[in-house]
């Protein structure tokens, strides 16, 4: 702000004065931006008007500004409404664009970001998959268009011994940071020879983790830290400016260390992402078609190891913003509508005011003011209003932005780059203010020819064209409000329907938390199994706990852990084409704790689990139907973990569970007991069904877990209701914003209708009085006013419904089980608008009825 | 005869001492007279007083506190003191013997 003031002062005042004025202001910056701006303007107005005695034009202009300010102070209701309207419209728009700009529009913060792309396997149905290491190596070695490449795999290590903490990280190829084009600020990057199997002992830290966990100690480079129970050497720290937009949450990196010979480096091991940097001069389209061709030949060479039909190459920028683009764009559109409504409203207010002041202007011109002079005065007044509106917009935008950022999903890319966008503020404020001014002047101009008439008759006759212009604004406002209302209602209905979806389990009274047991104490599966058993016993003993279960993952928490499910009695030619199921390796009480129904057969017992030769499994109804349509699944066999996986007998069929999201369509799960699984999970979820409110047991359950082994970090503590709320967070945010915009739009257009009708009634006092004197019943007078209001509403509504059809197309990703052309929504919106319009008509209508005929006519 | 603003600012300059510039003058007036003038008003009045020869100014040293800006320090000229004396004296004479709701000076 002080910069802006400095700039303004230097532009407007002579150097010797500007310098000491700025000095005085700098000394007082602690008084805040508003004070600074006020002082700056007062200094400019006072000192400049004085210095430039010769400049009559400017002097009268500043005189006009002062007069304008005084006029505005004399009508506080008008000024407050106009300033708040402008402020809210500008503030909301700037806040939303301050988010959209860095997240969607600005290029990724890496050199030549347009040469960065992700490579996926493309499936026949248009979906896509991660890629296996062997595939990545083959694509990279064959493609001539790729300059550098890196594989990225997920990693959630536990850091530290004393206060262990689970953090999100990535396992990456040694070349990862070189592909991005960034280098560590401290220490060095990974070396190629470090990216070897059974090596992987070097890590690089993010600046934030380094500051938080290691106090920003630069001697950390070269030291060993405890990572998941292993000693690893910190070789580098990334700069504070490094924004890891590729995997937003990662704070620590280690080399991947894969070799094609390893079992988990296979073509079918789809757990890696491939990031490439295309050679300079090669277009992304050319690279894309080359890579697609290479994947095509790899599929032809290894037909049994691919389910995909080619490659999908996506520009990194598009990939990163993919999930958030539609919602953010819809919000951007919505806030623009609010902005337009705000402009229309302010123009409307100005016009109403011009009508009331037509006598004043008539006197001014009678006393010799030229047309230009009167218009300049209006302009000056408008500018004062604009300055106030712009300032309140800046303040509201600044206040709203942090609140908005708090609500954004934590995985949103470039979250740290969101700042109050001064540039956007300048542009938006300038456009809004220019439009509001232009509309006002256009309205005022029409009034000109009637000024003399107005003065002579002492009456307000000069209103016809005004009414026309004002009515147009109101119709536009109602149309825009209708569009917003339709959108908000659609989003709201979707959320209600979504929350009504049966998730397949009972989420109430469930507490979930994760424990991550790693390191020397847990060297093998047996030690982990034993630890998990002790966990179950310890937590079950906590008072208020009804039952406890362990599982590798919980539904709706964003976990992706899937295995192909083979029917050994009916093996397909290409085992890659078998269905996938969410892997649930759970303790026997899982089904009763989650209240997941067993539709057929039975759940397994601890006895089944302990038997490692006769392996058992349960499958969800959807998976059973997919594998054995119209058959009883009980007694069938499945293999999990590839064609060589052990055979398991299906002993039960469970209800479907919404794993990916309440809006997910496929819900194929399989359940297996832990001791029979291929490995023990280091990270295990504890699910607790409580008799009391689940959040009240958090401390007790934590203590019970810590008492077994205090070095095991506890993370992701949440009630299942929280987990579900989190899974719908993006829709909730969209709903809150849409609803807020729609309500604001509705209020503004109601104010618009009210203003037009009230003005109209005031101007027609004599006419209405005459009607009343001639015997018109109150009801007739009332309907006169209401009909006029309703006509505006209907015009606006029709226009708005047409416009809404265009807008809602962008909402599709936010909708659930509601068609974008949903009729019920339209009915609700029409009803709401009718009520609001009637309410807005009521006051002017009752005022019209109360007009006293004799008094109104005596005025003649 | 001096205007009210001119009196306030002249007295403010005298109160603020040898290094009187915008901010101290403003603060003196705010504290003693409980008048919340803008800095702009004070600059404008100072400029008018300087034109009338009632105050003079010199450019002070740049200080770090002000972001390296110079101060323009004002002090009241003998003509300024005389004008102030005359102004206050005539006020006193006019008020003498009248009950204007103040304690006798």
mmCIF file of N, CA, C and O in Angstrom, chain B residues 8 11-12 15 25-35:
data_model
loop_
_atom_site.group_PDB
_atom_site.id
_atom_site.type_symbol
_atom_site.label_atom_id
_atom_site.label_comp_id
_atom_site.label_asym_id
_atom_site.label_seq_id
_atom_site.Cartn_x
_atom_site.Cartn_y
_atom_site.Cartn_z
ATOM 1 N N UNK B 8 -3.764 27.145 14.925
ATOM 2 C CA UNK B 8 -3.480 25.802 15.451
ATOM 3 C C UNK B 8 -2.132 25.304 14.948
ATOM 4 O O UNK B 8 -1.312 24.786 15.716
ATOM 5 N N UNK B 11 0.860 27.251 16.415
ATOM 6 C CA UNK B 11 1.102 26.808 17.792
ATOM 7 C C UNK B 11 1.675 25.396 17.802
ATOM 8 O O UNK B 11 2.568 25.069 18.590
ATOM 9 N N UNK B 12 1.179 24.574 16.887
ATOM 10 C CA UNK B 12 1.683 23.197 16.784
ATOM 11 C C UNK B 12 3.160 23.190 16.456
ATOM 12 O O UNK B 12 3.940 22.427 17.021
ATOM 13 N N UNK B 15 5.102 24.174 19.510
ATOM 14 C CA UNK B 15 5.112 23.097 20.499
ATOM 15 C C UNK B 15 6.040 21.958 20.085
ATOM 16 O O UNK B 15 6.655 21.310 20.927
ATOM 17 N N UNK B 25 3.690 17.888 14.276
ATOM 18 C CA UNK B 25 2.711 18.965 14.335
ATOM 19 C C UNK B 25 1.311 18.371 14.405
ATOM 20 O O UNK B 25 0.474 18.752 15.225
ATOM 21 N N UNK B 26 1.070 17.392 13.552
ATOM 22 C CA UNK B 26 -0.213 16.688 13.523
ATOM 23 C C UNK B 26 -0.518 16.100 14.901
ATOM 24 O O UNK B 26 -1.610 16.257 15.440
ATOM 25 N N UNK B 27 0.490 15.438 15.496
ATOM 26 C CA UNK B 27 0.268 14.767 16.774
ATOM 27 C C UNK B 27 -0.003 15.776 17.886
ATOM 28 O O UNK B 27 -0.861 15.543 18.744
ATOM 29 N N UNK B 28 0.730 16.915 17.867
ATOM 30 C CA UNK B 28 0.505 17.941 18.886
ATOM 31 C C UNK B 28 -0.932 18.446 18.828
ATOM 32 O O UNK B 28 -1.602 18.593 19.852
ATOM 33 N N UNK B 29 -1.376 18.726 17.594
ATOM 34 C CA UNK B 29 -2.730 19.267 17.440
ATOM 35 C C UNK B 29 -3.760 18.236 17.863
ATOM 36 O O UNK B 29 -4.755 18.544 18.528
ATOM 37 N N UNK B 30 -3.464 16.981 17.528
ATOM 38 C CA UNK B 30 -4.405 15.932 17.892
ATOM 39 C C UNK B 30 -4.469 15.787 19.414
ATOM 40 O O UNK B 30 -5.527 15.666 20.012
ATOM 41 N N UNK B 31 -3.298 15.815 20.046
ATOM 42 C CA UNK B 31 -3.244 15.559 21.474
ATOM 43 C C UNK B 31 -3.820 16.726 22.281
ATOM 44 O O UNK B 31 -4.619 16.531 23.179
ATOM 45 N N UNK B 32 -3.416 17.952 21.906
ATOM 46 C CA UNK B 32 -3.788 19.100 22.743
ATOM 47 C C UNK B 32 -5.148 19.646 22.360
ATOM 48 O O UNK B 32 -5.938 20.012 23.224
ATOM 49 N N UNK B 33 -5.401 19.751 21.057
ATOM 50 C CA UNK B 33 -6.634 20.408 20.634
ATOM 51 C C UNK B 33 -7.720 19.398 20.285
ATOM 52 O O UNK B 33 -8.839 19.784 19.971
ATOM 53 N N UNK B 34 -7.342 18.118 20.336
ATOM 54 C CA UNK B 34 -8.296 17.057 19.991
ATOM 55 C C UNK B 34 -8.919 17.299 18.618
ATOM 56 O O UNK B 34 -10.089 17.022 18.392
ATOM 57 N N UNK B 35 -8.096 17.823 17.709
ATOM 58 C CA UNK B 35 -8.595 18.029 16.351
ATOM 59 C C UNK B 35 -7.887 17.043 15.431
ATOM 60 O O UNK B 35 -6.668 16.998 15.379
#
